[in-house]
Amino acid sequence: TMWGPADAAGARFLTTAGITGKGMLTFFKTLQQQEYRYGVENIDPFMQTHPLSGERIANLTAVLTAAPSWNTPSDPALEERFRRVKAKLEGYVMPPERTLRDFPDTDTSIYAHYARAYAYHKAGYPDKADAESLALIKAKPDDPYFQEIRGQILLEAGKPADAIAPLRAATEGSRNNPLIATTFGHALIAMIERLRSVVGDALVAAGNVSASAQQMAAGSETLSQGATEQARPQKSTGETTEKTAPE
């Protein structure tokens, strides 16, 4: 199947990059434990989208353990990025109660702030989500991904005007990362739509004011004419008869 060549390519990439393949085997062993939990004897290999994990482990073990990088320690910078990715993903995809249990408020690490920011947003606690995103930016103001999560939370909370600044910083800081730039574009569009709505309301209000002013002017003119008629001296009946009677 295609998974054999794909696994072999992954092992080759790790070796070329000088990264140990221990993590790759650990991942497949985790999947294997899940298979055991469900009962391997009940799994029909011909009904699966992927080979059984035991087969993949058997095919990869010799290649990975023979690689020069097998005993190479993990790169601390990669581990740092990996922990951040895991925390962010948990905040996005796991139920908030799960995330908040794994990263309680007593945990003040970057990873905890990262996970809790979106978890609180999903759970409907905007003030707490705001505080967590601000804690991230305070720790690393120039990190585009911390600016991104703050901007996304603000945008989804219905505050596109407030989201524009952090999303612009995230877009520029990430060198126009397509996903971040797309979110920035959504914020700009939302802001334009709001401005159009405001301008439309203003035009309607101005039209109403103009119509009211015209009605008031017409009413004033009618009143003025009526007052003029009332103020004009009226001729007596005798004077009228005198002028109209024949001589």
mmCIF file of C-alpha atoms in Angstrom:
data_model
loop_
_atom_site.group_PDB
_atom_site.id
_atom_site.type_symbol
_atom_site.label_atom_id
_atom_site.label_comp_id
_atom_site.label_asym_id
_atom_site.label_seq_id
_atom_site.Cartn_x
_atom_site.Cartn_y
_atom_site.Cartn_z
ATOM 1 C CA THR A 1 0.000 0.000 0.000
ATOM 2 C CA MET A 2 0.991 3.658 -0.124
ATOM 3 C CA TRP A 3 1.620 3.735 3.631
ATOM 4 C CA GLY A 4 4.773 1.610 3.403
ATOM 5 C CA PRO A 5 6.561 4.057 1.074
ATOM 6 C CA ALA A 6 5.193 6.987 3.102
ATOM 7 C CA ASP A 7 6.629 5.587 6.349
ATOM 8 C CA ALA A 8 9.948 4.856 4.642
ATOM 9 C CA ALA A 9 10.076 8.415 3.310
ATOM 10 C CA GLY A 10 9.393 9.790 6.798
ATOM 11 C CA ALA A 11 12.231 7.723 8.237
ATOM 12 C CA ARG A 12 14.545 8.922 5.473
ATOM 13 C CA PHE A 13 13.650 12.566 6.084
ATOM 14 C CA LEU A 14 14.373 12.213 9.803
ATOM 15 C CA THR A 15 17.748 10.613 9.125
ATOM 16 C CA THR A 16 18.689 13.279 6.569
ATOM 17 C CA ALA A 17 17.757 16.028 9.041
ATOM 18 C CA GLY A 18 19.779 14.362 11.798
ATOM 19 C CA ILE A 19 16.712 13.825 13.994
ATOM 20 C CA THR A 20 16.222 10.651 15.981
ATOM 21 C CA GLY A 21 13.382 8.367 14.964
ATOM 22 C CA LYS A 22 12.493 7.447 18.542
ATOM 23 C CA GLY A 23 9.494 9.744 18.496
ATOM 24 C CA MET A 24 8.183 8.116 15.326
ATOM 25 C CA LEU A 25 8.265 4.672 16.887
ATOM 26 C CA THR A 26 6.740 5.986 20.126
ATOM 27 C CA PHE A 27 3.844 7.440 18.152
ATOM 28 C CA PHE A 28 3.097 4.141 16.435
ATOM 29 C CA LYS A 29 3.351 2.307 19.752
ATOM 30 C CA THR A 30 0.732 4.685 21.174
ATOM 31 C CA LEU A 31 -1.574 3.785 18.296
ATOM 32 C CA GLN A 32 -0.809 0.127 18.924
ATOM 33 C CA GLN A 33 -1.935 0.460 22.540
ATOM 34 C CA GLN A 34 -5.267 1.806 21.311
ATOM 35 C CA GLU A 35 -5.597 -1.191 19.020
ATOM 36 C CA TYR A 36 -4.984 -3.496 21.976
ATOM 37 C CA ARG A 37 -7.620 -1.616 23.935
ATOM 38 C CA TYR A 38 -10.201 -2.313 21.264
ATOM 39 C CA GLY A 39 -8.944 -5.838 20.703
ATOM 40 C CA VAL A 40 -6.609 -6.525 17.807
ATOM 41 C CA GLU A 41 -8.293 -9.866 17.180
ATOM 42 C CA ASN A 42 -11.503 -7.979 16.365
ATOM 43 C CA ILE A 43 -9.852 -5.707 13.804
ATOM 44 C CA ASP A 44 -10.096 -6.773 10.178
ATOM 45 C CA PRO A 45 -6.923 -5.443 8.511
ATOM 46 C CA PHE A 46 -8.666 -5.416 5.116
ATOM 47 C CA MET A 47 -11.290 -3.013 6.479
ATOM 48 C CA GLN A 48 -8.771 -0.452 7.765
ATOM 49 C CA THR A 49 -7.622 2.732 6.041
ATOM 50 C CA HIS A 50 -4.090 2.208 7.466
ATOM 51 C CA PRO A 51 -1.934 -0.853 8.143
ATOM 52 C CA LEU A 52 -1.974 -2.189 11.689
ATOM 53 C CA SER A 53 0.518 -0.298 13.848
ATOM 54 C CA GLY A 54 2.449 -3.484 14.697
ATOM 55 C CA GLU A 55 3.279 -3.973 11.024
ATOM 56 C CA ARG A 56 4.491 -0.399 10.676
ATOM 57 C CA ILE A 57 6.652 -0.693 13.791
ATOM 58 C CA ALA A 58 8.195 -3.915 12.495
ATOM 59 C CA ASN A 59 9.001 -2.302 9.138
ATOM 60 C CA LEU A 60 10.527 0.835 10.653
ATOM 61 C CA THR A 61 12.450 -0.387 13.688
ATOM 62 C CA ALA A 62 15.511 -1.746 11.882
ATOM 63 C CA VAL A 63 15.820 1.328 9.640
ATOM 64 C CA LEU A 64 15.449 3.868 12.434
ATOM 65 C CA THR A 65 17.649 2.161 15.001
ATOM 66 C CA ALA A 66 20.438 1.801 12.423
ATOM 67 C CA ALA A 67 20.408 5.524 11.580
ATOM 68 C CA PRO A 68 23.361 7.618 12.825
ATOM 69 C CA SER A 69 20.878 10.011 14.466
ATOM 70 C CA TRP A 70 19.173 7.314 16.584
ATOM 71 C CA ASN A 71 20.863 8.439 19.825
ATOM 72 C CA THR A 72 20.980 12.142 18.935
ATOM 73 C CA PRO A 73 19.364 14.237 21.701
ATOM 74 C CA SER A 74 16.278 16.235 20.767
ATOM 75 C CA ASP A 75 16.779 19.833 19.675
ATOM 76 C CA PRO A 76 15.529 22.065 22.544
ATOM 77 C CA ALA A 77 14.210 24.635 20.061
ATOM 78 C CA LEU A 78 12.157 21.991 18.246
ATOM 79 C CA GLU A 79 10.855 20.642 21.555
ATOM 80 C CA GLU A 80 9.803 24.163 22.544
ATOM 81 C CA ARG A 81 7.893 24.649 19.293
ATOM 82 C CA PHE A 82 6.344 21.202 19.586
ATOM 83 C CA ARG A 83 5.055 21.903 23.100
ATOM 84 C CA ARG A 84 3.556 25.162 21.905
ATOM 85 C CA VAL A 85 1.824 23.421 19.005
ATOM 86 C CA LYS A 86 0.403 20.767 21.326
ATOM 87 C CA ALA A 87 -0.916 23.390 23.750
ATOM 88 C CA LYS A 88 -2.484 25.470 20.980
ATOM 89 C CA LEU A 89 -4.121 22.431 19.398
ATOM 90 C CA GLU A 90 -5.575 21.327 22.707
ATOM 91 C CA GLY A 91 -7.086 24.752 23.239
ATOM 92 C CA TYR A 92 -8.638 24.691 19.769
ATOM 93 C CA VAL A 93 -9.877 21.121 19.398
ATOM 94 C CA MET A 94 -10.450 19.718 22.887
ATOM 95 C CA PRO A 95 -13.495 20.511 25.048
ATOM 96 C CA PRO A 96 -12.735 23.539 27.248
ATOM 97 C CA GLU A 97 -13.167 21.546 30.466
ATOM 98 C CA ARG A 98 -10.482 19.108 29.310
ATOM 99 C CA THR A 99 -8.063 21.909 28.438
ATOM 100 C CA LEU A 100 -8.672 23.779 31.686
ATOM 101 C CA ARG A 101 -8.092 20.578 33.613
ATOM 102 C CA ASP A 102 -4.805 19.918 31.825
ATOM 103 C CA PHE A 103 -3.705 23.554 32.145
ATOM 104 C CA PRO A 104 -5.133 24.928 35.416
ATOM 105 C CA ASP A 105 -4.867 28.603 36.328
ATOM 106 C CA THR A 106 -1.987 27.782 38.658
ATOM 107 C CA ASP A 107 0.115 26.947 35.589
ATOM 108 C CA THR A 108 1.671 30.211 34.424
ATOM 109 C CA SER A 109 3.766 28.772 31.602
ATOM 110 C CA ILE A 110 3.552 30.029 28.041
ATOM 111 C CA TYR A 111 1.988 26.734 27.007
ATOM 112 C CA ALA A 112 -0.772 27.086 29.603
ATOM 113 C CA HIS A 113 -1.623 30.652 28.561
ATOM 114 C CA TYR A 114 -1.653 29.500 24.932
ATOM 115 C CA ALA A 115 -4.041 26.621 25.621
ATOM 116 C CA ARG A 116 -6.337 28.503 28.002
ATOM 117 C CA ALA A 117 -6.744 31.569 25.749
ATOM 118 C CA TYR A 118 -8.858 29.801 23.160
ATOM 119 C CA ALA A 119 -10.420 27.397 25.656
ATOM 120 C CA TYR A 120 -11.850 30.318 27.645
ATOM 121 C CA HIS A 121 -12.997 31.915 24.387
ATOM 122 C CA LYS A 122 -14.878 28.765 23.378
ATOM 123 C CA ALA A 123 -16.338 28.416 26.870
ATOM 124 C CA GLY A 124 -17.789 31.932 26.768
ATOM 125 C CA TYR A 125 -15.449 33.770 29.152
ATOM 126 C CA PRO A 126 -14.273 36.738 27.053
ATOM 127 C CA ASP A 127 -12.546 38.565 29.911
ATOM 128 C CA LYS A 128 -10.478 35.510 30.808
ATOM 129 C CA ALA A 129 -9.661 34.814 27.165
ATOM 130 C CA ASP A 130 -8.558 38.440 26.798
ATOM 131 C CA ALA A 131 -6.351 38.200 29.880
ATOM 132 C CA GLU A 132 -4.670 35.014 28.627
ATOM 133 C CA SER A 133 -3.934 36.472 25.184
ATOM 134 C CA LEU A 134 -2.547 39.646 26.758
ATOM 135 C CA ALA A 135 -0.288 37.516 28.984
ATOM 136 C CA LEU A 136 1.145 35.888 25.857
ATOM 137 C CA ILE A 137 1.831 39.231 24.177
ATOM 138 C CA LYS A 138 3.342 40.641 27.351
ATOM 139 C CA ALA A 139 5.752 37.700 27.467
ATOM 140 C CA LYS A 140 6.673 37.913 23.762
ATOM 141 C CA PRO A 141 5.345 41.077 22.081
ATOM 142 C CA ASP A 142 6.933 40.281 18.721
ATOM 143 C CA ASP A 143 5.645 36.728 18.440
ATOM 144 C CA PRO A 144 3.256 36.766 15.442
ATOM 145 C CA TYR A 145 1.373 33.673 16.600
ATOM 146 C CA PHE A 146 0.506 35.255 19.941
ATOM 147 C CA GLN A 147 -0.738 38.326 18.078
ATOM 148 C CA GLU A 148 -2.704 36.005 15.806
ATOM 149 C CA ILE A 149 -4.610 34.229 18.586
ATOM 150 C CA ARG A 150 -5.499 37.546 20.224
ATOM 151 C CA GLY A 151 -6.731 38.959 16.932
ATOM 152 C CA GLN A 152 -8.750 35.844 16.127
ATOM 153 C CA ILE A 153 -10.416 35.847 19.542
ATOM 154 C CA LEU A 154 -11.342 39.523 19.195
ATOM 155 C CA LEU A 155 -12.657 39.018 15.665
ATOM 156 C CA GLU A 156 -14.794 36.039 16.659
ATOM 157 C CA ALA A 157 -16.049 37.996 19.670
ATOM 158 C CA GLY A 158 -17.527 40.579 17.299
ATOM 159 C CA LYS A 159 -14.784 43.197 17.717
ATOM 160 C CA PRO A 160 -13.223 43.525 14.242
ATOM 161 C CA ALA A 161 -11.940 47.037 14.907
ATOM 162 C CA ASP A 162 -9.940 45.816 17.918
ATOM 163 C CA ALA A 163 -8.749 42.747 15.995
ATOM 164 C CA ILE A 164 -7.162 44.664 13.130
ATOM 165 C CA ALA A 165 -4.015 45.825 14.959
ATOM 166 C CA PRO A 166 -2.924 42.420 16.341
ATOM 167 C CA LEU A 167 -3.809 40.653 13.084
ATOM 168 C CA ARG A 168 -1.834 43.191 11.071
ATOM 169 C CA ALA A 169 1.144 42.646 13.386
ATOM 170 C CA ALA A 170 0.719 38.873 13.050
ATOM 171 C CA THR A 171 0.553 39.059 9.261
ATOM 172 C CA GLU A 172 3.633 41.244 8.984
ATOM 173 C CA GLY A 173 5.551 39.293 11.628
ATOM 174 C CA SER A 174 4.852 35.961 9.949
ATOM 175 C CA ARG A 175 5.862 37.289 6.522
ATOM 176 C CA ASN A 176 2.314 37.131 5.214
ATOM 177 C CA ASN A 177 1.496 33.630 6.365
ATOM 178 C CA PRO A 178 -1.538 32.754 4.185
ATOM 179 C CA LEU A 179 -3.790 31.563 7.015
ATOM 180 C CA ILE A 180 -3.012 34.559 9.216
ATOM 181 C CA ALA A 181 -3.357 36.975 6.299
ATOM 182 C CA THR A 182 -6.752 35.446 5.502
ATOM 183 C CA THR A 183 -7.956 36.064 9.060
ATOM 184 C CA PHE A 184 -6.653 39.632 8.796
ATOM 185 C CA GLY A 185 -8.640 40.009 5.576
ATOM 186 C CA HIS A 186 -11.803 38.793 7.310
ATOM 187 C CA ALA A 187 -11.312 41.453 9.988
ATOM 188 C CA LEU A 188 -10.916 44.178 7.371
ATOM 189 C CA ILE A 189 -14.026 43.011 5.508
ATOM 190 C CA ALA A 190 -16.028 42.904 8.735
ATOM 191 C CA MET A 191 -14.874 46.438 9.531
ATOM 192 C CA ILE A 192 -15.843 47.661 6.051
ATOM 193 C CA GLU A 193 -19.289 46.098 6.408
ATOM 194 C CA ARG A 194 -19.750 47.852 9.736
ATOM 195 C CA LEU A 195 -18.690 51.167 8.229
ATOM 196 C CA ARG A 196 -21.127 50.662 5.359
ATOM 197 C CA SER A 197 -23.874 49.969 7.849
ATOM 198 C CA VAL A 198 -23.008 53.087 9.838
ATOM 199 C CA VAL A 199 -22.874 55.229 6.687
ATOM 200 C CA GLY A 200 -26.183 53.755 5.515
ATOM 201 C CA ASP A 201 -27.804 54.521 8.849
ATOM 202 C CA ALA A 202 -26.379 58.035 8.726
ATOM 203 C CA LEU A 203 -27.766 58.615 5.228
ATOM 204 C CA VAL A 204 -31.187 57.356 6.272
ATOM 205 C CA ALA A 205 -31.100 59.595 9.359
ATOM 206 C CA ALA A 206 -30.007 62.562 7.239
ATOM 207 C CA GLY A 207 -32.850 61.886 4.810
ATOM 208 C CA ASN A 208 -35.323 61.763 7.669
ATOM 209 C CA VAL A 209 -33.980 65.026 9.057
ATOM 210 C CA SER A 210 -34.206 66.647 5.625
ATOM 211 C CA ALA A 211 -37.777 65.480 5.136
ATOM 212 C CA SER A 212 -38.723 66.691 8.592
ATOM 213 C CA ALA A 213 -37.078 70.044 7.931
ATOM 214 C CA GLN A 214 -39.006 70.412 4.675
ATOM 215 C CA GLN A 215 -42.264 69.569 6.425
ATOM 216 C CA MET A 216 -41.478 72.074 9.163
ATOM 217 C CA ALA A 217 -40.643 74.727 6.591
ATOM 218 C CA ALA A 218 -43.877 74.072 4.727
ATOM 219 C CA GLY A 219 -45.820 74.191 7.968
ATOM 220 C CA SER A 220 -44.131 77.431 8.957
ATOM 221 C CA GLU A 221 -44.959 78.959 5.625
ATOM 222 C CA THR A 222 -48.614 77.962 5.981
ATOM 223 C CA LEU A 223 -48.736 79.418 9.479
ATOM 224 C CA SER A 224 -47.082 82.592 8.260
ATOM 225 C CA GLN A 225 -49.586 83.021 5.483
ATOM 226 C CA GLY A 226 -52.452 82.422 7.890
ATOM 227 C CA ALA A 227 -51.082 84.971 10.317
ATOM 228 C CA THR A 228 -50.693 87.510 7.541
ATOM 229 C CA GLU A 229 -54.287 87.027 6.504
ATOM 230 C CA GLN A 230 -55.426 87.448 10.080
ATOM 231 C CA ALA A 231 -53.395 90.625 10.524
ATOM 232 C CA ARG A 232 -54.653 92.306 7.309
ATOM 233 C CA PRO A 233 -57.336 95.049 8.048
ATOM 234 C CA GLN A 234 -60.828 93.953 7.086
ATOM 235 C CA LYS A 235 -63.143 96.405 5.187
ATOM 236 C CA SER A 236 -66.496 97.222 6.832
ATOM 237 C CA THR A 237 -69.793 96.271 5.221
ATOM 238 C CA GLY A 238 -70.806 99.943 4.855
ATOM 239 C CA GLU A 239 -67.666 100.842 2.980
ATOM 240 C CA THR A 240 -68.188 98.006 0.636
ATOM 241 C CA THR A 241 -71.801 98.948 -0.051
ATOM 242 C CA GLU A 242 -70.906 102.576 -0.593
ATOM 243 C CA LYS A 243 -68.380 101.721 -3.232
ATOM 244 C CA THR A 244 -70.496 99.176 -4.983
ATOM 245 C CA ALA A 245 -73.934 100.838 -4.827
ATOM 246 C CA PRO A 246 -75.025 102.563 -8.130
ATOM 247 C CA GLU A 247 -75.188 106.370 -8.130
#
